[in-house]
Amino acid sequence: MGCIQSFRQCCDRPKNTNVRISLPAVCFVWQIAMIILFGIFIRYNEESDAHWIEHKTSNNISSNIENDFYFRYPSFQDVHVMIFVGFGFLMTFLKRYSFGAVGFNFLIAGFGLQWALLMQGWFHSLDPMDGKIKIGVESMINADFCVASCLIAYGAVLGKVSPVQLMVMTLFGVTLYAVEEYIILSLIHARDAGGSMVIHTFGAYYGLSISWMLYRPNLDQSKHRIGSVYNSDVFAMIGTLFLWMFWPSFNSAISDHGDGQHRAAINTYLSLAATVLTAIAISSLSQKTGKLDMVHIQNATLAGGVAVGTAAEFMLMPYGSLIVGFCCGIISTLGYIYITPFMEKYLKIHDTCGIHNLHAMPGVIGGIVGAITAAAASEGVYGKEGLRNTFDFKGEWKDMKPTQQGGHQAAGLCVALCFGIGGGIIVGCILRLPIWGDAPDNSCFDDEIYWELPEDEENNPPTVEYSNHMRNKAVTESNVSLERRQN
Amino acid sequence: MGCIQSFRQCCDRPKNTNVRISLPAVCFVWQIAMIILFGIFIRYNEESDAHWIEHKTSNNISSNIENDFYFRYPSFQDVHVMIFVGFGFLMTFLKRYSFGAVGFNFLIAGFGLQWALLMQGWFHSLDPMDGKIKIGVESMINADFCVASCLIAYGAVLGKVSPVQLMVMTLFGVTLYAVEEYIILSLIHARDAGGSMVIHTFGAYYGLSISWMLYRPNLDQSKHRIGSVYNSDVFAMIGTLFLWMFWPSFNSAISDHGDGQHRAAINTYLSLAATVLTAIAISSLSQKTGKLDMVHIQNATLAGGVAVGTAAEFMLMPYGSLIVGFCCGIISTLGYIYITPFMEKYLKIHDTCGIHNLHAMPGVIGGIVGAITAAAASEGVYGKEGLRNTFDFKGEWKDMKPTQQGGHQAAGLCVALCFGIGGGIIVGCILRLPIWGDAPDNSCFDDEIYWELPEDEENNPPTVEYSNHMRNKAVTESNVSLERRQN
Amino acid sequence: MGCIQSFRQCCDRPKNTNVRISLPAVCFVWQIAMIILFGIFIRYNEESDAHWIEHKTSNNISSNIENDFYFRYPSFQDVHVMIFVGFGFLMTFLKRYSFGAVGFNFLIAGFGLQWALLMQGWFHSLDPMDGKIKIGVESMINADFCVASCLIAYGAVLGKVSPVQLMVMTLFGVTLYAVEEYIILSLIHARDAGGSMVIHTFGAYYGLSISWMLYRPNLDQSKHRIGSVYNSDVFAMIGTLFLWMFWPSFNSAISDHGDGQHRAAINTYLSLAATVLTAIAISSLSQKTGKLDMVHIQNATLAGGVAVGTAAEFMLMPYGSLIVGFCCGIISTLGYIYITPFMEKYLKIHDTCGIHNLHAMPGVIGGIVGAITAAAASEGVYGKEGLRNTFDFKGEWKDMKPTQQGGHQAAGLCVALCFGIGGGIIVGCILRLPIWGDAPDNSCFDDEIYWELPEDEENNPPTVEYSNHMRNKAVTESNVSLERRQN
């Protein structure tokens, strides 16, 4: 801790927010690197290659509709909307950081998905025949998933970092993600359709650890900019609703064709519906006169989708989904009321969007629910074929038992936690270097630093108090001058 | 009428808008009830159950793509967007009720869809073998449809009721919906793919009757809050456009696989396009200098989708769809200009969103168009197989003739009307009880009552008039005090 | 040029912006014409007709899922969102023209798609048996595509034309589009899945030519209204993101079933990701302190989708897509910085939305990329079957070679350019007639002219300067009056 403290101090030099060299340099270098690596490694898979027509004949595929594109593309588009509009607009709630929320979200997602295609490709879809990565619609969904974990992490540091820091954070975030995903899904053979562990737990703890490393003791200098205004809260609801509505697609996008996708969508739909009611109930309870708080509506209503992620494709049963959503709505809302202030005050972790309540806790719950549901699976409920199919008890895992699978699920959760916290601390150290152009403590949460703002009247609307004050002052002065004149 | 009047008076006690006990209580009790009932009754159907793989083999289904999920899931997601973003944002047009519009829409939809799964399940998909309701993607669409009728009703009372009242209204609304749907679709054997009768006519008259029962003679105390502001009108256009764009999915979501869904989408697409032109034409005609009114653009442009609902899957012909849209654009816009003020003044029905023009009238027209189109159906146009398929002349209805079907359609419309008006009056009586925490007449259409509002400068922007007034007053006072001083 | 000049002068009479007769007249006449023409010409195709069930049997189609509806409907809905929300909201960036942006976009799209179904139907899907146009889901996508070209053109004249002019512009635009599309796709046999040439090049040059013909030398009288405000920029990001996210659906919507659609989606996804990074890099480089400009983020990030349009279904290779996106992000952003001001100053072309940078240049690049990619196609890369399939070397074109195809692609690009520029000049002449109700030079970019605006406080928010000025004036006057009184 002492070491971290001294490292922190050594990094606290005066801030220069000019990113005119660093941001374009990073963008160009990384994009050129992507082109070269894509040129070397990435090719179409057999379903998106022009040889598909021959592949179809030789594999006795009766119709083009059997192409994976038609199974997954609608879900892909929904996930895509969640990444860019959902996460982007969810973060517009700050009164003067909407450009940064939507714009930097766009930037890091645009970069992250390319790097994710490469990293995930090396681990998962490297063709041993020619050493190439073969991509298709499922690769695009997985890339979007990977990016989601970095956008979750962005939520913790929203308004406090520069776009260059975000790019670095995404580069390492995607890399760590690909490794932990490979360990959890392939080595440990845990199942995680909706990514409660792989995406949410990892992403949230990654972001929180970075936020802890970048702790700003004097952030209260920017306190007046942390709140929302009426319109920014409505904009944020666009993000909330698109996340909420398309979450069934998120959790079902890469699950098994047929009943797997079908069941994952139903479970998520139900879990989210239950969360809305309990989040609103706790929000109302927390205020003297029962008024609702937009922060809870915007965030806690989504916790059910996170928590049902791992178990979405299992036979969780409709009432099981409702129970998961029920609990998470309560826990997440209580988190916003009690845990976020606690973490800021005592743990020195400032969490702008409250990702601990929306992703970290529900993600861990989701991992646990997944482990329990897997351990409790039986042939009676799933059918013999169904059990093998759902848990992929094939190949080297063909003798696995559901109880064992439960253990593997729990192990997967631990890996996600370790990668999130460990990776976040290391990347946080790198991001403390005083070369990234982040804002000084009194200019956080302000688009002014990185954006050309329109010179509009509404930028600094005169408040009634302000103009009254000014007027009174002027009138007083006029009186004074009059009195002087009279004397 | 006298009886209703005296009941009204007995209910007009001083208002207490504190919902801190009632709202959480209702949310928790109902959500727990849902969990218990789901536990007892609701299971996955054969297409979302892990036994699908065995079902597939035993039913000779060649591919997973035959799972109903792939026929209906894209439409489901579109409908889902209409429910949450479409209806939610359409109602944000009021200058200070955007939180209530989007937030309460979210609350009642989240609850309503769970209750709808149960109610519709008992009537439509109870498995006689084990007494369980089996749900799949079609159940989710139907639940969303059911919720739509309650959200339509919400439009009539927007800004005038408390969230607790909305929950009660939804509980009864869903119940009534399930019964009338069962009568219309199963007992009467009317067809209603897009729900002109079942959803729109019922929902609108349900809401209007409630609004009539809850009539507030002194609502003009809140008159200054009924208008829109520039940004709130743009937010409302988000709702309008997502409703408009996805209406083809709404009307085709549960129609027959293949040509049924295909035709329903085309008919709706065309009808809506025609509505846009006539709504804009009448809007322009209604103003001295031909200016357009946002209220008409936001609402009347959607009337064509409502009116083509019942007949969408019939052979309405492309020009038939255009004619329906053409007429409804005119009628709906004229409704906003003439009928809404008339209803408020003479019938004592205050209709905040004008659902009479957008849902009630077009819904009835849609029912009539459906009856005529059904009665005019012939084997020449549909083909022998096609006629049987489209109108489901199978089983006990196998000897039905199109003319008879026309009669049944008309009967269905009457049932929807009766349930809407009758149900609305009864539920309206219940909602008049002075225990629900609704706002006093001078605080309607104000988020202040039920929401923690951000303390932002823009909350009460000083108007030029206002600040002039204040300034003049201050200056006058300074003059007065000066004159006093001079004396 | 002299002739054009004198024609211009003869048209410059005092402006009357009353459209109360003309707008409704145009809407009604054209909508009635549509109904009549649809009645005569348009019928359902075999996949949306009730005879589908018989067609299925007689054509040995095993399942309803083979209906084209299930191949294309999800893409259709995405394209539909791009047309109405994407283009509509992209243009809301102006501080006082959001109603006009979204509303007129809605109007011309609603009309345009009907006329497009007819025009495209006459050229492409006229059934020789009965002289009827048979429509299905692909016709709806093509109609939306056609409308897109008119909406692109709208971008150039945004805020400077009346709704009646827009309707005229759309009528001719759709007509020209249908002819050039027929020439390019059918006569020349060029391929253009995403419409780089047919949609973007044509649409952009059509709009720019019209804007040139309608040049207003005194437009600086409306200069103060050309900028954005904070919230209007956030609204515009809704448009940007929905265009960006759904562009893969746009480029793949009408390409070949199976690998064609799959590959088009992947190529577009990658190209757009690369564009984001280079657009942001150049935007940052162009400002002294590296700040980003919202204009570039809103527009230039989309250029990659335009430029990859033609080649999207070819074997462009993932790295090829990245390169196209890389270049277009740079070129488009530089266009906004250097070319748009140049065009306005020296070429007398005022381009409100900068469509030259977003659609014209990337469209031409897309045409060239398509020609090169086609010319370079080989059996080694595509496979024998794949080559024939991808380039449709069938029927009368069965002996065509890829190099020839490259020439045909280039010819197609020239046709699109000629139709755009030529058509735009002619239609621009028509639109200069002083009968269309366009706004005077000092009232451009103002919703006030064609819309009933809410009387809201925020309409004319008092600036600090303004209210200070007013206050000082008032205080001064009070002093004066006091001094007078004292004398």
PDB file of C-alpha atoms in Angstrom, chain C residues 197-267:
ATOM      1  CA  MET C 197     -23.196   4.315 -56.589  1.00  0.00           C
ATOM      2  CA  VAL C 198     -26.920   3.890 -57.016  1.00  0.00           C
ATOM      3  CA  ILE C 199     -27.947   5.412 -53.678  1.00  0.00           C
ATOM      4  CA  HIS C 200     -25.133   7.521 -52.270  1.00  0.00           C
ATOM      5  CA  THR C 201     -23.367   8.943 -55.322  1.00  0.00           C
ATOM      6  CA  PHE C 202     -26.616   9.659 -57.100  1.00  0.00           C
ATOM      7  CA  GLY C 203     -28.380  11.047 -54.036  1.00  0.00           C
ATOM      8  CA  ALA C 204     -25.509  13.254 -52.967  1.00  0.00           C
ATOM      9  CA  TYR C 205     -24.862  14.824 -56.361  1.00  0.00           C
ATOM     10  CA  TYR C 206     -28.586  15.246 -56.902  1.00  0.00           C
ATOM     11  CA  GLY C 207     -28.808  17.180 -53.657  1.00  0.00           C
ATOM     12  CA  LEU C 208     -25.647  19.194 -54.246  1.00  0.00           C
ATOM     13  CA  SER C 209     -26.778  20.243 -57.725  1.00  0.00           C
ATOM     14  CA  ILE C 210     -30.122  21.347 -56.366  1.00  0.00           C
ATOM     15  CA  SER C 211     -28.374  23.254 -53.609  1.00  0.00           C
ATOM     16  CA  TRP C 212     -26.203  24.915 -56.237  1.00  0.00           C
ATOM     17  CA  MET C 213     -29.247  25.948 -58.261  1.00  0.00           C
ATOM     18  CA  LEU C 214     -30.945  27.263 -55.137  1.00  0.00           C
ATOM     19  CA  TYR C 215     -27.867  29.160 -53.963  1.00  0.00           C
ATOM     20  CA  ARG C 216     -28.775  32.048 -51.654  1.00  0.00           C
ATOM     21  CA  PRO C 217     -26.134  34.795 -51.755  1.00  0.00           C
ATOM     22  CA  ASN C 218     -27.544  36.405 -48.626  1.00  0.00           C
ATOM     23  CA  LEU C 219     -27.763  33.297 -46.496  1.00  0.00           C
ATOM     24  CA  ASP C 220     -25.460  34.840 -43.914  1.00  0.00           C
ATOM     25  CA  GLN C 221     -28.576  36.603 -42.637  1.00  0.00           C
ATOM     26  CA  SER C 222     -29.465  33.234 -41.097  1.00  0.00           C
ATOM     27  CA  LYS C 223     -25.910  32.421 -40.059  1.00  0.00           C
ATOM     28  CA  HIS C 224     -26.602  32.563 -36.340  1.00  0.00           C
ATOM     29  CA  ARG C 225     -29.035  29.688 -36.694  1.00  0.00           C
ATOM     30  CA  ILE C 226     -26.669  27.304 -38.490  1.00  0.00           C
ATOM     31  CA  GLY C 227     -24.892  26.104 -35.349  1.00  0.00           C
ATOM     32  CA  SER C 228     -25.937  23.466 -32.879  1.00  0.00           C
ATOM     33  CA  VAL C 229     -26.689  23.565 -29.183  1.00  0.00           C
ATOM     34  CA  TYR C 230     -25.664  20.971 -26.619  1.00  0.00           C
ATOM     35  CA  ASN C 231     -28.893  18.987 -26.634  1.00  0.00           C
ATOM     36  CA  SER C 232     -29.347  19.119 -30.403  1.00  0.00           C
ATOM     37  CA  ASP C 233     -25.911  17.544 -30.764  1.00  0.00           C
ATOM     38  CA  VAL C 234     -26.924  14.709 -28.459  1.00  0.00           C
ATOM     39  CA  PHE C 235     -30.135  14.190 -30.438  1.00  0.00           C
ATOM     40  CA  ALA C 236     -28.092  14.033 -33.623  1.00  0.00           C
ATOM     41  CA  MET C 237     -25.967  11.273 -32.073  1.00  0.00           C
ATOM     42  CA  ILE C 238     -29.099   9.118 -31.909  1.00  0.00           C
ATOM     43  CA  GLY C 239     -29.290   9.382 -35.682  1.00  0.00           C
ATOM     44  CA  THR C 240     -25.595   8.751 -36.133  1.00  0.00           C
ATOM     45  CA  LEU C 241     -25.549   5.668 -33.972  1.00  0.00           C
ATOM     46  CA  PHE C 242     -28.619   4.040 -35.491  1.00  0.00           C
ATOM     47  CA  LEU C 243     -27.179   4.602 -38.947  1.00  0.00           C
ATOM     48  CA  TRP C 244     -23.796   3.261 -37.857  1.00  0.00           C
ATOM     49  CA  MET C 245     -25.132   0.193 -36.059  1.00  0.00           C
ATOM     50  CA  PHE C 246     -27.583  -0.886 -38.741  1.00  0.00           C
ATOM     51  CA  TRP C 247     -25.363  -0.198 -41.733  1.00  0.00           C
ATOM     52  CA  PRO C 248     -24.339  -3.867 -41.891  1.00  0.00           C
ATOM     53  CA  SER C 249     -28.029  -4.629 -42.424  1.00  0.00           C
ATOM     54  CA  PHE C 250     -28.266  -1.922 -45.069  1.00  0.00           C
ATOM     55  CA  ASN C 251     -25.418  -3.350 -47.119  1.00  0.00           C
ATOM     56  CA  SER C 252     -26.545  -6.944 -46.680  1.00  0.00           C
ATOM     57  CA  ALA C 253     -30.299  -6.464 -46.983  1.00  0.00           C
ATOM     58  CA  ILE C 254     -30.665  -7.382 -50.637  1.00  0.00           C
ATOM     59  CA  SER C 255     -27.480  -9.339 -51.274  1.00  0.00           C
ATOM     60  CA  ASP C 256     -27.581 -13.072 -51.965  1.00  0.00           C
ATOM     61  CA  HIS C 257     -29.070 -15.468 -49.443  1.00  0.00           C
ATOM     62  CA  GLY C 258     -26.447 -17.292 -47.410  1.00  0.00           C
ATOM     63  CA  ASP C 259     -22.821 -16.254 -47.742  1.00  0.00           C
ATOM     64  CA  GLY C 260     -23.680 -13.040 -49.604  1.00  0.00           C
ATOM     65  CA  GLN C 261     -25.628 -11.504 -46.751  1.00  0.00           C
ATOM     66  CA  HIS C 262     -23.212 -12.919 -44.202  1.00  0.00           C
ATOM     67  CA  ARG C 263     -20.127 -11.472 -45.888  1.00  0.00           C
ATOM     68  CA  ALA C 264     -21.713  -8.084 -46.590  1.00  0.00           C
ATOM     69  CA  ALA C 265     -22.526  -7.687 -42.894  1.00  0.00           C
ATOM     70  CA  ILE C 266     -18.979  -8.575 -41.812  1.00  0.00           C
ATOM     71  CA  ASN C 267     -17.315  -6.243 -44.312  1.00  0.00           C
TER      72      ASN C 267
END
